[in-house]
XYZ file of N, CA, C and O in Angstrom:
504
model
N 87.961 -29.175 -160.167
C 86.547 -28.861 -160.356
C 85.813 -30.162 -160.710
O 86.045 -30.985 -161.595
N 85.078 -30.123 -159.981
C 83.971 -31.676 -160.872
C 83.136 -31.568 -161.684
O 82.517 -30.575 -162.063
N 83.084 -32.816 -162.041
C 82.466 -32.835 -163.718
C 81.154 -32.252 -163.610
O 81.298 -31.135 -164.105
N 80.222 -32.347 -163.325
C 78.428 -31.551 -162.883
C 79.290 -29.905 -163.231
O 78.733 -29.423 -164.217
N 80.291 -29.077 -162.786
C 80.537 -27.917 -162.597
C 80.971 -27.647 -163.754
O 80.540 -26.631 -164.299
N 81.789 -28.354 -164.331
C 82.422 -28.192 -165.365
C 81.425 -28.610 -166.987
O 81.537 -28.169 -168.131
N 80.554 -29.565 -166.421
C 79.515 -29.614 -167.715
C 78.482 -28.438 -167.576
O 78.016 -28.052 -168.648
N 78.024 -27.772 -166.386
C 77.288 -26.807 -166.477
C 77.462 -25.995 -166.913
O 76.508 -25.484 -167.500
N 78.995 -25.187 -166.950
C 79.768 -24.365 -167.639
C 79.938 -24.019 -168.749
O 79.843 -22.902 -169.258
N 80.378 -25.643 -169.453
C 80.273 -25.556 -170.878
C 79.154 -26.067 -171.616
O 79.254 -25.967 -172.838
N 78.308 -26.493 -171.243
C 76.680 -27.078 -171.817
C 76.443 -26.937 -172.911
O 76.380 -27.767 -173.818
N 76.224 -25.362 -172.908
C 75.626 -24.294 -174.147
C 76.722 -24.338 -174.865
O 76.764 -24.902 -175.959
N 77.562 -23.839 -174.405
C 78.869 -23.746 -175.599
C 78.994 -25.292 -176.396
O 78.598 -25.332 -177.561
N 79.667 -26.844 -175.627
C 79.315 -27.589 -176.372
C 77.987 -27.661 -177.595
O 78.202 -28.024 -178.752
N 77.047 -27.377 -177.247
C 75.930 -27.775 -178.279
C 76.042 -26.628 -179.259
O 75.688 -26.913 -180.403
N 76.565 -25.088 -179.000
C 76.655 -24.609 -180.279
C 77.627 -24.923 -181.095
O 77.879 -24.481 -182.216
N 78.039 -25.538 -180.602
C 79.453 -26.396 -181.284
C 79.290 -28.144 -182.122
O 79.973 -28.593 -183.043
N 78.561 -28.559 -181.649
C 78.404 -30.325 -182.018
C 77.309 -31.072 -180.999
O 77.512 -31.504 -179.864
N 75.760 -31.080 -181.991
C 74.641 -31.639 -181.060
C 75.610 -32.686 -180.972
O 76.203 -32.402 -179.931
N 76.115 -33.690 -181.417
C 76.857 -34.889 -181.248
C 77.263 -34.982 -180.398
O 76.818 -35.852 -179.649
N 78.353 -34.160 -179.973
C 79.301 -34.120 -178.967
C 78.036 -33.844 -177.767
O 77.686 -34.744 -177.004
N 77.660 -32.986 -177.752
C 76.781 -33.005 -176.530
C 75.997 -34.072 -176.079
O 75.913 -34.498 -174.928
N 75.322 -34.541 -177.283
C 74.761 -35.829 -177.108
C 75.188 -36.586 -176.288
O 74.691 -36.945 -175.221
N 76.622 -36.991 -177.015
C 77.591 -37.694 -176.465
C 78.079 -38.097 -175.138
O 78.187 -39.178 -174.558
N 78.496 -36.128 -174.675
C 78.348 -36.028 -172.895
C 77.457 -36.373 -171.972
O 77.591 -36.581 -170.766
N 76.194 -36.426 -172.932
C 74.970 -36.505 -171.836
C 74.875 -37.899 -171.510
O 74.635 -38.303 -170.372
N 75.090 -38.743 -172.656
C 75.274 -40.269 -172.138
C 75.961 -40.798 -170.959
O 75.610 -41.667 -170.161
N 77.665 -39.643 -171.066
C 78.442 -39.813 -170.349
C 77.779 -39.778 -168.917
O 77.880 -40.617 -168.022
N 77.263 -38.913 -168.928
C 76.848 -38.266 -167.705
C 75.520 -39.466 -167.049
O 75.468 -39.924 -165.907
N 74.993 -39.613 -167.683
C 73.504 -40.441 -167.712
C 73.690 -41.423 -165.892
O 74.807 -41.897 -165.687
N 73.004 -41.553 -165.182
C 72.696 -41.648 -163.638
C 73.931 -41.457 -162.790
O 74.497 -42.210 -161.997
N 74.253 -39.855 -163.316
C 75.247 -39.348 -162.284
C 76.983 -40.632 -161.917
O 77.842 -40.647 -161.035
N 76.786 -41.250 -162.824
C 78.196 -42.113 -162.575
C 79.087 -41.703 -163.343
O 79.170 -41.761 -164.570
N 79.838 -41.231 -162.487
C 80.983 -40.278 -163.099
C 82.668 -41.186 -162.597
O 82.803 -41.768 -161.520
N 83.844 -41.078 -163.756
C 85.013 -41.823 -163.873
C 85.938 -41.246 -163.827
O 85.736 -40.201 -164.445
N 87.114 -41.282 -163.369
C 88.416 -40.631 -163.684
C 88.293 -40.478 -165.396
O 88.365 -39.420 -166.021
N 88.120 -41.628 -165.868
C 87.900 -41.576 -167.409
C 86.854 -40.801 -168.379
O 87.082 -40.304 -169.482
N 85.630 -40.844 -167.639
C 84.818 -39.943 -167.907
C 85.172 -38.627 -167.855
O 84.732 -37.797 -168.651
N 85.948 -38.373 -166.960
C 86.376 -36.753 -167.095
C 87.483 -36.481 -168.143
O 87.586 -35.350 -168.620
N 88.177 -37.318 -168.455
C 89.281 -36.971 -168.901
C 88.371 -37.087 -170.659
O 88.770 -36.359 -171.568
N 87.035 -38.193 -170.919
C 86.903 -37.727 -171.897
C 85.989 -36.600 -172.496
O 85.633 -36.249 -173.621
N 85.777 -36.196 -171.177
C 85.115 -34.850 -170.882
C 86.162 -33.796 -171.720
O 85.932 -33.229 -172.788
N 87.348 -33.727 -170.905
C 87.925 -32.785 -171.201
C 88.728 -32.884 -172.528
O 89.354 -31.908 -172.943
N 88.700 -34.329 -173.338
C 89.088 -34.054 -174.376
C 88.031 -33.685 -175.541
O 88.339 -33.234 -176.644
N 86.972 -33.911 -175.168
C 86.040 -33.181 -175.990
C 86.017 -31.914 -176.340
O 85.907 -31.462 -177.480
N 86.161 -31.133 -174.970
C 86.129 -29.561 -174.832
C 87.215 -28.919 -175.660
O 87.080 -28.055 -176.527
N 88.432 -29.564 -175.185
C 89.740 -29.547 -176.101
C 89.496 -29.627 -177.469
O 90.084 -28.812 -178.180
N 88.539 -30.669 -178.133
C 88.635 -30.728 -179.427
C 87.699 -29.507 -180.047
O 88.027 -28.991 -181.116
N 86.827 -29.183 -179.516
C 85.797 -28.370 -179.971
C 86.333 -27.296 -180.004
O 85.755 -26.471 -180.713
N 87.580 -26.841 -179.314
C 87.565 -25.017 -179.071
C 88.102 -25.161 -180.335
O 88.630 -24.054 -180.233
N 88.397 -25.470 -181.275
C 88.964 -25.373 -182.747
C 87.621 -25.703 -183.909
O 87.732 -25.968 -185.106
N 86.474 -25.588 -183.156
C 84.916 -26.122 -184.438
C 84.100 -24.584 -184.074
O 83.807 -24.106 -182.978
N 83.916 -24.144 -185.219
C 82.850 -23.095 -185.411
C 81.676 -23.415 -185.553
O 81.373 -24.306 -186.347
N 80.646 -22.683 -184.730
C 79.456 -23.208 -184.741
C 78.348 -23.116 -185.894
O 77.971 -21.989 -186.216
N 78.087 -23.656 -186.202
C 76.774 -23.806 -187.317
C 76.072 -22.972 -187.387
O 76.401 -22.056 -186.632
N 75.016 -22.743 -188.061
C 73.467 -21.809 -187.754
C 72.612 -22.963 -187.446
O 71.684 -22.795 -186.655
N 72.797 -24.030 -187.937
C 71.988 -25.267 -187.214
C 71.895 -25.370 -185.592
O 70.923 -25.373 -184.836
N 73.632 -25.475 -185.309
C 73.573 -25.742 -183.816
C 73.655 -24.353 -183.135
O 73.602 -24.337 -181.906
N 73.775 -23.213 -183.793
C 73.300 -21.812 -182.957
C 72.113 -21.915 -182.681
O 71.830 -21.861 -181.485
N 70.993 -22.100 -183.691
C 69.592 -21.923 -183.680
C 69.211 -22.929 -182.395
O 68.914 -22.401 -181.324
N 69.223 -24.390 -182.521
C 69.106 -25.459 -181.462
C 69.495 -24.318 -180.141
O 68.635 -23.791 -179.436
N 71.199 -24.062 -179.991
C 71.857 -23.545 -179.102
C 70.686 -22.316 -178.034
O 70.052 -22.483 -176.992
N 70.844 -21.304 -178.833
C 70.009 -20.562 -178.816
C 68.129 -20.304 -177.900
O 67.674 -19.436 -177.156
N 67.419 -21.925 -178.668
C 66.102 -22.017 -178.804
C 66.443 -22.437 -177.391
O 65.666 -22.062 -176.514
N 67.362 -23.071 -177.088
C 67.137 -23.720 -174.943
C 67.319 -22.655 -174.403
O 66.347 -22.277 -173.750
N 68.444 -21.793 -174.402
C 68.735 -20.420 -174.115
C 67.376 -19.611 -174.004
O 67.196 -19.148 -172.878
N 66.542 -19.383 -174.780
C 65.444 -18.434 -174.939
C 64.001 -19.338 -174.239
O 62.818 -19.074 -174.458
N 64.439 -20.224 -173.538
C 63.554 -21.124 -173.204
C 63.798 -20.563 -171.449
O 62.852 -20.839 -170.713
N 64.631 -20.042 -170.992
C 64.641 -18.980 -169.722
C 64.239 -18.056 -169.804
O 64.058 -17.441 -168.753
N 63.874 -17.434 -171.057
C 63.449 -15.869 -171.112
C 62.064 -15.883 -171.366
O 61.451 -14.860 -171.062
N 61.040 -17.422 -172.175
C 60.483 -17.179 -172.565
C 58.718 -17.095 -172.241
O 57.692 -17.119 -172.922
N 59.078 -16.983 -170.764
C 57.989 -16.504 -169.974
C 58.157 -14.966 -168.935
O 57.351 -14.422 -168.180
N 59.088 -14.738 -169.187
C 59.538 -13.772 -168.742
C 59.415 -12.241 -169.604
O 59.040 -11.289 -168.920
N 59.692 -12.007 -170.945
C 60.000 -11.191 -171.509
C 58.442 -10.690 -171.877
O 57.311 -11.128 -171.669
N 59.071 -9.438 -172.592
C 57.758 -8.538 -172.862
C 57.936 -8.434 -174.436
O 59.070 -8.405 -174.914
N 56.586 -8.366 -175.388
C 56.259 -8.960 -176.494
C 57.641 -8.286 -177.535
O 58.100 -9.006 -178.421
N 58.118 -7.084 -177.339
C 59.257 -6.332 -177.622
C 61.029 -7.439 -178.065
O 61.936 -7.261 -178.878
N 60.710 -8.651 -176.873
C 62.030 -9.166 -176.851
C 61.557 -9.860 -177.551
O 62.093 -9.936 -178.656
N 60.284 -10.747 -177.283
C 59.849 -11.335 -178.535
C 59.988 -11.620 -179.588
O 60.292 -12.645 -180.198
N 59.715 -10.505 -179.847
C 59.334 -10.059 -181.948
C 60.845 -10.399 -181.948
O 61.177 -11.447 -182.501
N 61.878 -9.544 -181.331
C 63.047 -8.918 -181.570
C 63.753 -10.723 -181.943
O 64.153 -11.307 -182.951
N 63.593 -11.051 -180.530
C 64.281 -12.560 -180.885
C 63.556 -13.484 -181.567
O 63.634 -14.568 -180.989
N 62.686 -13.538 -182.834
C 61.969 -14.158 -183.584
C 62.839 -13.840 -184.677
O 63.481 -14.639 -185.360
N 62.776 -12.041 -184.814
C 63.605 -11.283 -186.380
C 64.865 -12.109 -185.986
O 65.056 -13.072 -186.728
N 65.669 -11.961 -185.087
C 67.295 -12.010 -184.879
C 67.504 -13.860 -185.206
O 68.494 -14.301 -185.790
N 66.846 -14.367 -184.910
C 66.507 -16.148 -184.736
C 66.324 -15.976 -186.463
O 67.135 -16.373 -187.299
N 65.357 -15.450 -186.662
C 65.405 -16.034 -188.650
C 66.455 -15.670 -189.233
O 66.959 -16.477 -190.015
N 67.097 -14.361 -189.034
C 68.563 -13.881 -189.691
C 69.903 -14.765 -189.058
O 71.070 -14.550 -189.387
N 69.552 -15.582 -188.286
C 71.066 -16.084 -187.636
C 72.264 -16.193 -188.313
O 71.906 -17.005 -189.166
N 73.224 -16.009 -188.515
C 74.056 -16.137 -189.666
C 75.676 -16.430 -188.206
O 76.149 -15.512 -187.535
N 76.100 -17.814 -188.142
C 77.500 -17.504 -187.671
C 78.079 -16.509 -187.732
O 78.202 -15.735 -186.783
N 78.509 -16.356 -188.770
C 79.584 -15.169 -188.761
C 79.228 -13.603 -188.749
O 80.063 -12.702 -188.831
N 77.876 -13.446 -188.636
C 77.059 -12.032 -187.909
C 76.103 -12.355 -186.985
O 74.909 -12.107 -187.149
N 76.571 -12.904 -186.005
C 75.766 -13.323 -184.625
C 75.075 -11.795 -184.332
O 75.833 -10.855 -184.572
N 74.079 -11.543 -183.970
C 73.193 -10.810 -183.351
C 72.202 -10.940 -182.339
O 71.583 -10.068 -181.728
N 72.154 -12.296 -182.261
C 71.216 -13.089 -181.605
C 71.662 -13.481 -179.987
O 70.958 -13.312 -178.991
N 73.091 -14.072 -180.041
C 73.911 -14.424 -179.092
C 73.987 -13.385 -177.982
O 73.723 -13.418 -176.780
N 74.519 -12.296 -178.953
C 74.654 -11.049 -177.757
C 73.105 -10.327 -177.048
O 73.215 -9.844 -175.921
N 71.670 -10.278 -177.756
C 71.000 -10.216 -177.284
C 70.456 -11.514 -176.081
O 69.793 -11.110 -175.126
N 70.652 -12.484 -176.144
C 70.360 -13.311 -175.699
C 71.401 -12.983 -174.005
O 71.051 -13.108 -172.832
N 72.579 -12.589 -174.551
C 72.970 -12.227 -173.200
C 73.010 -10.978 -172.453
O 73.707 -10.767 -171.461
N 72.193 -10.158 -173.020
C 71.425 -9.127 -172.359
C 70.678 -9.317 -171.562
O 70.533 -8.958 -170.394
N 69.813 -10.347 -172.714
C 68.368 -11.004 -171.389
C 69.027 -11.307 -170.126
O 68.911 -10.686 -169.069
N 69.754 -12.367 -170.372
C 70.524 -13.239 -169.356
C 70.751 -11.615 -168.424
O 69.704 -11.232 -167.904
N 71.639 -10.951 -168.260
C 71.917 -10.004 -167.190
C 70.192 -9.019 -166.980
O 69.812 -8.678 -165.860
N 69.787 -8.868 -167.618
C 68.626 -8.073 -167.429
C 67.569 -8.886 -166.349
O 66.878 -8.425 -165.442
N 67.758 -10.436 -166.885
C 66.312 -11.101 -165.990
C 67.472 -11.967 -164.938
O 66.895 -12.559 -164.025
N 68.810 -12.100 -164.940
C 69.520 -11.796 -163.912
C 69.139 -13.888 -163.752
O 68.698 -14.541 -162.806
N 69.569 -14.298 -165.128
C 69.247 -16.059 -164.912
C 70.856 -16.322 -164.729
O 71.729 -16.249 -165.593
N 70.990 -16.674 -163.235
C 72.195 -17.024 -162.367
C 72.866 -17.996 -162.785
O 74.067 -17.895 -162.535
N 72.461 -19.185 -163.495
C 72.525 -20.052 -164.544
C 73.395 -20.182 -165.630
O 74.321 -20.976 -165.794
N 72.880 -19.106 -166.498
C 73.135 -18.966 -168.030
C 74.403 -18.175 -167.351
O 75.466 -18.786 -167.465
N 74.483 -16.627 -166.503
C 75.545 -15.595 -165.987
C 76.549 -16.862 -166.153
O 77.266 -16.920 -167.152
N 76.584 -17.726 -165.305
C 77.551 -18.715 -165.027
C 78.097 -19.612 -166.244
O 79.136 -20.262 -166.130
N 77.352 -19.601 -167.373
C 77.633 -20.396 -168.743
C 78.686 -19.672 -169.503
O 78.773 -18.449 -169.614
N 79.686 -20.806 -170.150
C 80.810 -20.063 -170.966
C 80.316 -19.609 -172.223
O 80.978 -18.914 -172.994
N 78.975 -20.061 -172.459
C 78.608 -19.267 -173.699
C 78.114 -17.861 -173.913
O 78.199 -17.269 -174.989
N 77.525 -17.309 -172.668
C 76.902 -16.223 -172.420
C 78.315 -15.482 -171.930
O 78.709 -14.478 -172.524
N 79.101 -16.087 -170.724
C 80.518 -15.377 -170.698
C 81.166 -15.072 -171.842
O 81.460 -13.884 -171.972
N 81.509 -15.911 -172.820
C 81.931 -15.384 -173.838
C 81.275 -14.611 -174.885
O 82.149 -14.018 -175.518
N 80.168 -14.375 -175.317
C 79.357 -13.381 -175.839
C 79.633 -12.206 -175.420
O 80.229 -11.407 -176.142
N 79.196 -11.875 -174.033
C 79.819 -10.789 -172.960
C 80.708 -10.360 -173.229
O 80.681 -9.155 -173.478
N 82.285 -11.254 -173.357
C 83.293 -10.378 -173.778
C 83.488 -10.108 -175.251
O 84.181 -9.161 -175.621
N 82.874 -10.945 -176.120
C 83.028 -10.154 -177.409
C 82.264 -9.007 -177.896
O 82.434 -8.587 -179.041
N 81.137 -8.294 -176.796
C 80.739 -7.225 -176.759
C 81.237 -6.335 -176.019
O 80.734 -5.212 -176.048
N 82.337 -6.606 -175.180
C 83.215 -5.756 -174.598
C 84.441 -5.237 -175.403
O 85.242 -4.464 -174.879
């Protein structure tokens, strides 16, 4: 898989995980010059992160780009809803995440469907 596919994938998930690390990638990435090495420290990033729980710092950040697809789209209802759910954020009682990937299948953003963060939300509501 190449790196563009594989950073699109994990995007969201990196940043609810470590603005740093994302930061980080994006440098990597910076005028599309991509390395055997670059990938590999691609993939040790990803590697290191699946063991970091995400913040309410980097949920909220996470989150606010996420709702930045919905946020001409939605009706004043999702709104309010994701304003209340956004001030209560709490890691370890996400409420926010899984609405957020409602939107995502409801307004049908082909994008986010394809993101491991919204995939994985998905299945922890399954």
């Amino acid at each position: 898989m190449n790196w563009q596919k594989v950073w699109a994938f994990n995007k969201y998930w990196v940043m609810s995980k470590s603005q740093k690390q994302y930061d980080y990638i994006r440098c990597l990435a910076k005028n599309n010059q991509w390395t055997p090495h670059k990938s590999q420290e691609l993939r040790n990033i990803i590697d290191l992160l699946e063991s970091v729980s995400p913040t309410r710092k980097t949920l909220t950040t996470t989150y606010q780009h996420i709702w930045g697809y919905f946020k001409k789209k939605c009706n004043n209802e999702e709104l309010h809803r994701y304003l209340r759910l956004l001030d209560g954020l709490q890691p370890d009682d996400d409420n926010l995440g899984p609405f957020l990937a409602q939107l995502t299948k409801k307004y049908q953003i082909d994008y986010l469907e394809k993101s491991r963060i919204i995939i994985e939300l998905n299945k922890r509501e399954n």
